[in-house]
Amino acid sequence: MKFAWIDIRSVSADQRAALVEAAVHARIDGIVDDGPEILATLPPTVRKVLAAPTPGHGTAEGWDGYDVLLTEVTDDDGLAVLQGRALEGQDSVAAHVPVTDDSSLTLACSAARALPYTAVTFKDPTKIPLEIVIAAADKAPGQLICRADSLEEAKIILDVLEKGSEGILLAPKSVAEVLELAELLQTDTPPLTLTQLTVESIEHSGLGDRVCVDTCSYLHKDEGILVGSYSHGFILCSSETHPLPYMPTRPFRVNAGALQSYVLGTDNRTNYLSELGAGDTALAVSTTGRTRRVVVGRVKLESRPLLTIKTRADDGTLVSLAVQDDWHVRVLGPGDAVRNVTELTQGDQLMGYLATDQRHVGWPVGEFCVEK
């Protein structure tokens, strides 16, 4: 689980109370300050991170109510002091290492391998030094925290080397940034409980517009995206990871369906396929319900003959999907079975998902609505 520390040292006095209240409400992991005045008022659910300028300072003004003592470290001697404390069993030890050159990068790597917490600030905008620290500390038990100057940079930091740093250190400019940061930290997508759908009919529907969703990720053979004509039910459409006789595989693509179809995304929200575009986020789903966020790199909308697939769940729910009427378009069935849509027959089993809520502009809402 990713976490964040909010640094209020540079925040103006009139904004501090609001930012701290927002951080507590948003369940931010820790608050960083250089004195006990605000830290001492925090509830036990928020980590009190006291900043000290040098290892020799120890505590500020004799206050020892902190959870973590974040000490500025710029040389091997300073790191040795903190290493000694860590070896004595002090789990509150943390170093802040400004990385400006090769020697300070080496120092940051050493700290990340030896200490319970290591915060790093990089002078240059490149993320190569962060990659090096992440790799150096990969098997270490401590937590790596990287300072971000903005939410945009925080997004990048969380994905460096596919794993990012464990924590983000940010001095927010507003309450809104605190709340946005809390949302950003929700990097894991929960699994879905898929259901088996039984094919009732397949009908040739004539010419229409269908959408291919090209992601920026390699989709696995058991993955696709959930698409449906109704907001309450979706069919798992396969990626083009599987070999085809007349064309190369495109492991980033899902030939998803007609442009009016719903696609299930993150946070239990749907979009129309027509709404997706480059830079948007989609939800890749496996036949076992495993999910992950993927970035959309391109959407292709073209006119093609369409095929309407109607299925029914065990509870009687009707789930329908219009797809391109072609053999190479595929959906997924139980046991990772890959089924060509033109070869589906009545009684075939497909994997799908049933949503309990109706939708308004993609958001779930408890209202009366009939789709048919």
XYZ file of C-alpha atoms in Angstrom, residues 19-351:
333
model
C -4.449 21.255 5.322
C -3.911 19.197 8.461
C -7.664 18.672 8.881
C -7.908 17.546 5.249
C -4.967 15.168 5.703
C -6.574 13.598 8.775
C -9.912 13.263 6.968
C -8.241 11.709 3.894
C -6.276 9.251 6.074
C -2.897 10.573 4.950
C -0.183 8.543 6.682
C 1.924 11.353 8.168
C 2.455 15.077 8.749
C 5.990 16.547 8.604
C 6.865 19.639 10.655
C 9.943 21.036 12.410
C 8.224 21.651 15.752
C 5.764 19.925 18.090
C 2.995 22.540 18.118
C 0.836 20.954 15.427
C 2.268 17.428 15.559
C 1.297 17.073 19.219
C -2.370 17.694 18.333
C -2.598 14.931 15.724
C -4.717 11.841 16.387
C -2.934 8.477 16.730
C -4.092 7.528 13.213
C -1.651 10.055 11.683
C 2.105 9.590 11.907
C 3.923 12.498 13.577
C 7.096 13.136 11.558
C 9.470 15.586 13.234
C 12.120 17.120 10.973
C 15.602 17.723 12.427
C 18.422 19.549 10.586
C 21.282 17.222 11.601
C 21.719 13.809 13.255
C 23.115 15.455 16.366
C 19.946 17.426 17.052
C 17.995 14.414 18.242
C 14.692 15.970 19.290
C 13.342 19.498 18.957
C 12.761 21.511 22.128
C 12.982 18.365 24.240
C 9.775 16.887 22.741
C 9.819 13.139 22.194
C 6.201 12.591 21.158
C 7.056 12.028 17.520
C 6.598 8.738 15.629
C 9.415 9.358 13.144
C 12.461 11.621 13.439
C 13.374 12.765 9.907
C 16.998 13.903 9.900
C 18.894 15.671 7.131
C 21.848 13.509 6.027
C 24.503 14.777 3.640
C 27.542 12.581 4.373
C 28.626 9.136 5.539
C 29.197 10.301 9.109
C 25.622 11.477 9.438
C 24.340 8.226 7.991
C 26.518 6.240 10.415
C 24.841 7.974 13.358
C 21.404 6.978 12.112
C 22.544 3.448 11.289
C 23.718 3.104 14.879
C 20.308 4.136 16.169
C 18.598 1.684 13.818
C 20.866 -1.133 14.970
C 19.876 -0.308 18.556
C 16.298 -1.071 17.563
C 14.952 2.457 17.113
C 12.230 2.110 14.476
C 11.606 5.870 14.328
C 14.851 6.577 12.447
C 14.511 8.335 9.091
C 16.975 10.118 6.824
C 16.301 12.853 4.313
C 18.968 12.736 1.596
C 19.134 15.525 -1.034
C 20.484 13.902 -4.220
C 22.525 16.328 -6.286
C 25.363 14.199 -7.700
C 26.796 10.690 -7.853
C 28.144 10.665 -4.289
C 24.850 11.801 -2.766
C 23.042 9.197 -4.903
C 25.308 6.513 -3.416
C 24.518 7.884 0.050
C 20.774 7.659 -0.668
C 21.140 4.037 -1.797
C 23.031 3.165 1.391
C 20.414 4.845 3.574
C 17.546 3.100 1.792
C 19.177 -0.277 2.442
C 19.929 0.412 6.130
C 17.187 2.572 7.658
C 13.497 2.136 8.482
C 12.663 5.264 6.416
C 14.599 7.140 3.747
C 13.234 10.273 2.086
C 14.966 11.520 -1.059
C 14.811 14.824 -2.892
C 16.279 14.974 -6.391
C 17.760 18.125 -7.854
C 17.268 17.116 -11.490
C 13.944 16.288 -13.177
C 15.131 12.929 -14.586
C 13.836 9.850 -12.779
C 16.954 7.757 -13.471
C 18.412 8.425 -9.975
C 15.116 7.311 -8.408
C 15.227 4.114 -10.471
C 18.703 3.453 -9.071
C 17.609 3.980 -5.453
C 14.496 1.803 -5.937
C 16.633 -0.976 -7.410
C 19.255 -0.666 -4.668
C 16.630 -0.921 -1.922
C 14.437 -3.536 -3.605
C 14.975 -6.259 -0.993
C 15.476 -3.920 1.966
C 12.805 -3.859 4.707
C 12.764 -0.054 4.987
C 10.378 2.381 3.318
C 11.499 4.736 0.532
C 9.802 8.147 0.288
C 10.353 10.483 -2.663
C 9.609 14.196 -2.614
C 7.284 15.426 -5.368
C 6.865 19.049 -6.345
C 3.385 18.483 -7.802
C 0.638 15.911 -8.134
C 1.692 15.281 -11.726
C 5.184 14.389 -10.552
C 3.728 12.200 -7.800
C 1.881 10.175 -10.459
C 5.150 9.553 -12.283
C 7.050 8.671 -9.118
C 4.500 6.003 -8.160
C 5.105 4.152 -11.445
C 8.905 4.328 -11.751
C 10.300 0.824 -12.405
C 6.681 -0.407 -12.270
C 6.709 -0.203 -8.448
C 7.701 3.370 -7.568
C 8.680 4.493 -4.102
C 6.569 3.321 -1.175
C 5.819 6.876 -0.104
C 5.343 10.389 -1.466
C 6.486 13.550 0.330
C 4.507 16.595 -0.811
C 4.038 20.162 0.346
C 0.450 20.760 -0.837
C -0.756 24.123 -2.067
C -4.413 23.554 -1.186
C -6.888 21.266 0.515
C -7.893 19.992 -2.939
C -4.341 18.757 -3.535
C -4.419 16.797 -0.274
C -7.634 15.048 -1.312
C -6.365 14.402 -4.846
C -3.171 12.920 -3.437
C -5.183 10.547 -1.262
C -7.077 9.348 -4.354
C -3.834 8.993 -6.283
C -2.459 6.609 -3.668
C -5.226 4.095 -4.357
C -3.050 2.319 -6.923
C -4.540 -1.160 -6.499
C -7.792 -2.026 -8.229
C -10.014 -4.505 -6.382
C -10.865 -7.864 -7.945
C -14.277 -8.425 -9.488
C -16.581 -11.382 -9.006
C -17.311 -12.546 -12.534
C -20.250 -14.697 -13.502
C -20.913 -17.226 -16.249
C -23.288 -16.154 -18.989
C -25.151 -18.531 -21.280
C -25.520 -17.531 -24.947
C -29.186 -17.303 -25.995
C -28.890 -15.902 -29.506
C -26.523 -14.414 -32.075
C -27.964 -12.087 -34.718
C -26.416 -10.351 -37.725
C -27.323 -6.711 -37.170
C -26.036 -4.869 -40.241
C -23.601 -1.994 -40.611
C -22.553 0.067 -37.597
C -19.563 1.697 -35.956
C -17.307 -0.424 -33.768
C -14.443 0.602 -31.493
C -11.011 -0.970 -31.003
C -9.310 0.061 -27.757
C -5.508 0.103 -28.052
C -3.865 0.180 -24.632
C -0.303 1.090 -23.662
C 0.122 -2.277 -21.934
C 0.773 -5.856 -22.980
C -2.478 -7.676 -22.277
C -2.220 -11.282 -21.139
C -4.016 -14.161 -22.806
C -6.621 -14.364 -20.043
C -7.277 -10.588 -20.041
C -9.657 -8.286 -21.793
C -12.082 -5.498 -20.966
C -15.713 -5.709 -19.834
C -18.143 -4.298 -22.391
C -21.933 -4.383 -22.627
C -24.925 -2.792 -24.306
C -26.544 -2.400 -20.878
C -24.984 -0.702 -17.864
C -25.967 -3.603 -15.604
C -24.190 -6.371 -17.516
C -20.899 -6.862 -19.353
C -19.169 -9.538 -21.431
C -15.413 -10.072 -21.174
C -13.986 -9.168 -24.582
C -10.634 -10.779 -25.358
C -7.456 -8.982 -26.315
C -5.800 -9.773 -29.638
C -2.954 -11.536 -27.813
C -3.936 -14.878 -29.337
C -2.540 -15.834 -32.778
C -4.627 -15.249 -35.904
C -4.079 -16.894 -39.301
C -4.200 -13.758 -41.481
C -2.693 -11.018 -39.343
C -0.100 -10.497 -36.590
C -1.131 -10.472 -32.950
C -1.797 -7.104 -31.366
C -1.409 -7.828 -27.635
C -2.337 -4.251 -26.746
C -5.740 -4.252 -28.509
C -9.294 -5.184 -27.638
C -11.849 -5.205 -30.446
C -14.457 -4.114 -27.976
C -17.844 -3.454 -29.521
C -20.235 -0.887 -30.966
C -19.529 2.713 -30.057
C -22.620 3.110 -27.813
C -21.507 0.218 -25.574
C -20.596 0.678 -21.935
C -17.082 -0.219 -20.825
C -16.402 -0.835 -17.134
C -13.568 1.304 -15.786
C -11.924 2.026 -12.460
C -13.811 3.147 -9.344
C -16.951 1.285 -10.490
C -17.537 3.864 -13.210
C -18.544 3.236 -16.804
C -17.862 5.114 -20.011
C -19.306 4.797 -23.448
C -16.724 3.403 -25.847
C -17.252 6.579 -27.871
C -15.949 8.631 -24.922
C -12.588 6.890 -24.564
C -9.499 8.553 -26.000
C -5.729 8.645 -25.786
C -4.529 9.147 -22.205
C -7.688 7.825 -20.559
C -7.657 4.898 -18.147
C -9.300 1.528 -18.767
C -9.672 -1.568 -16.596
C -8.036 -4.789 -17.766
C -9.843 -7.807 -16.315
C -8.834 -11.472 -16.274
C -11.148 -14.482 -16.400
C -10.577 -14.936 -12.652
C -11.595 -11.339 -11.876
C -8.090 -9.924 -11.390
C -7.998 -6.263 -12.426
C -5.429 -3.592 -13.219
C -5.403 -0.086 -14.620
C -4.162 0.343 -18.178
C -3.678 3.542 -20.154
C -5.464 4.003 -23.468
C -3.035 4.894 -26.247
C -5.504 5.118 -29.110
C -9.118 4.390 -29.999
C -10.091 3.281 -33.513
C -13.672 3.777 -34.647
C -14.602 2.252 -38.024
C -17.790 1.162 -39.781
C -18.145 -2.606 -39.910
C -20.912 -5.238 -40.045
C -22.145 -5.901 -36.502
C -23.236 -8.984 -34.614
C -25.499 -8.845 -31.535
C -24.802 -11.400 -28.820
C -27.532 -11.964 -26.217
C -26.717 -13.936 -23.071
C -28.394 -14.615 -19.763
C -26.982 -15.026 -16.267
C -28.142 -17.726 -13.842
C -30.339 -15.180 -12.063
C -32.141 -14.364 -15.320
C -30.357 -11.085 -16.065
C -30.111 -10.379 -19.796
C -26.659 -9.249 -20.959
C -26.197 -8.077 -24.538
C -23.264 -6.889 -26.634
C -22.901 -5.712 -30.229
C -19.501 -6.506 -31.752
C -17.888 -6.523 -35.165
C -19.292 -9.410 -37.218
C -16.012 -11.155 -37.953
C -14.357 -14.416 -36.974
C -11.245 -12.772 -35.516
C -13.269 -10.882 -32.866
C -13.203 -12.907 -29.662
C -14.718 -13.139 -26.208
C -13.550 -15.142 -23.201
C -15.229 -18.115 -21.556
C -14.656 -20.194 -18.410
C -11.194 -21.699 -18.058
C -9.674 -18.964 -20.255
C -11.495 -20.354 -23.296
C -11.179 -18.053 -26.318
C -14.333 -17.993 -28.436
C -14.672 -16.485 -31.913
C -17.913 -14.497 -31.947
C -19.100 -15.818 -35.330
C -18.832 -19.403 -34.059
C -20.871 -18.894 -30.895
C -23.897 -21.130 -30.540
C -26.851 -21.229 -28.180
C -25.773 -22.661 -24.828
C -22.116 -21.571 -25.009
C -20.683 -20.190 -21.772
C -19.013 -16.772 -21.579
C -17.463 -14.829 -18.710
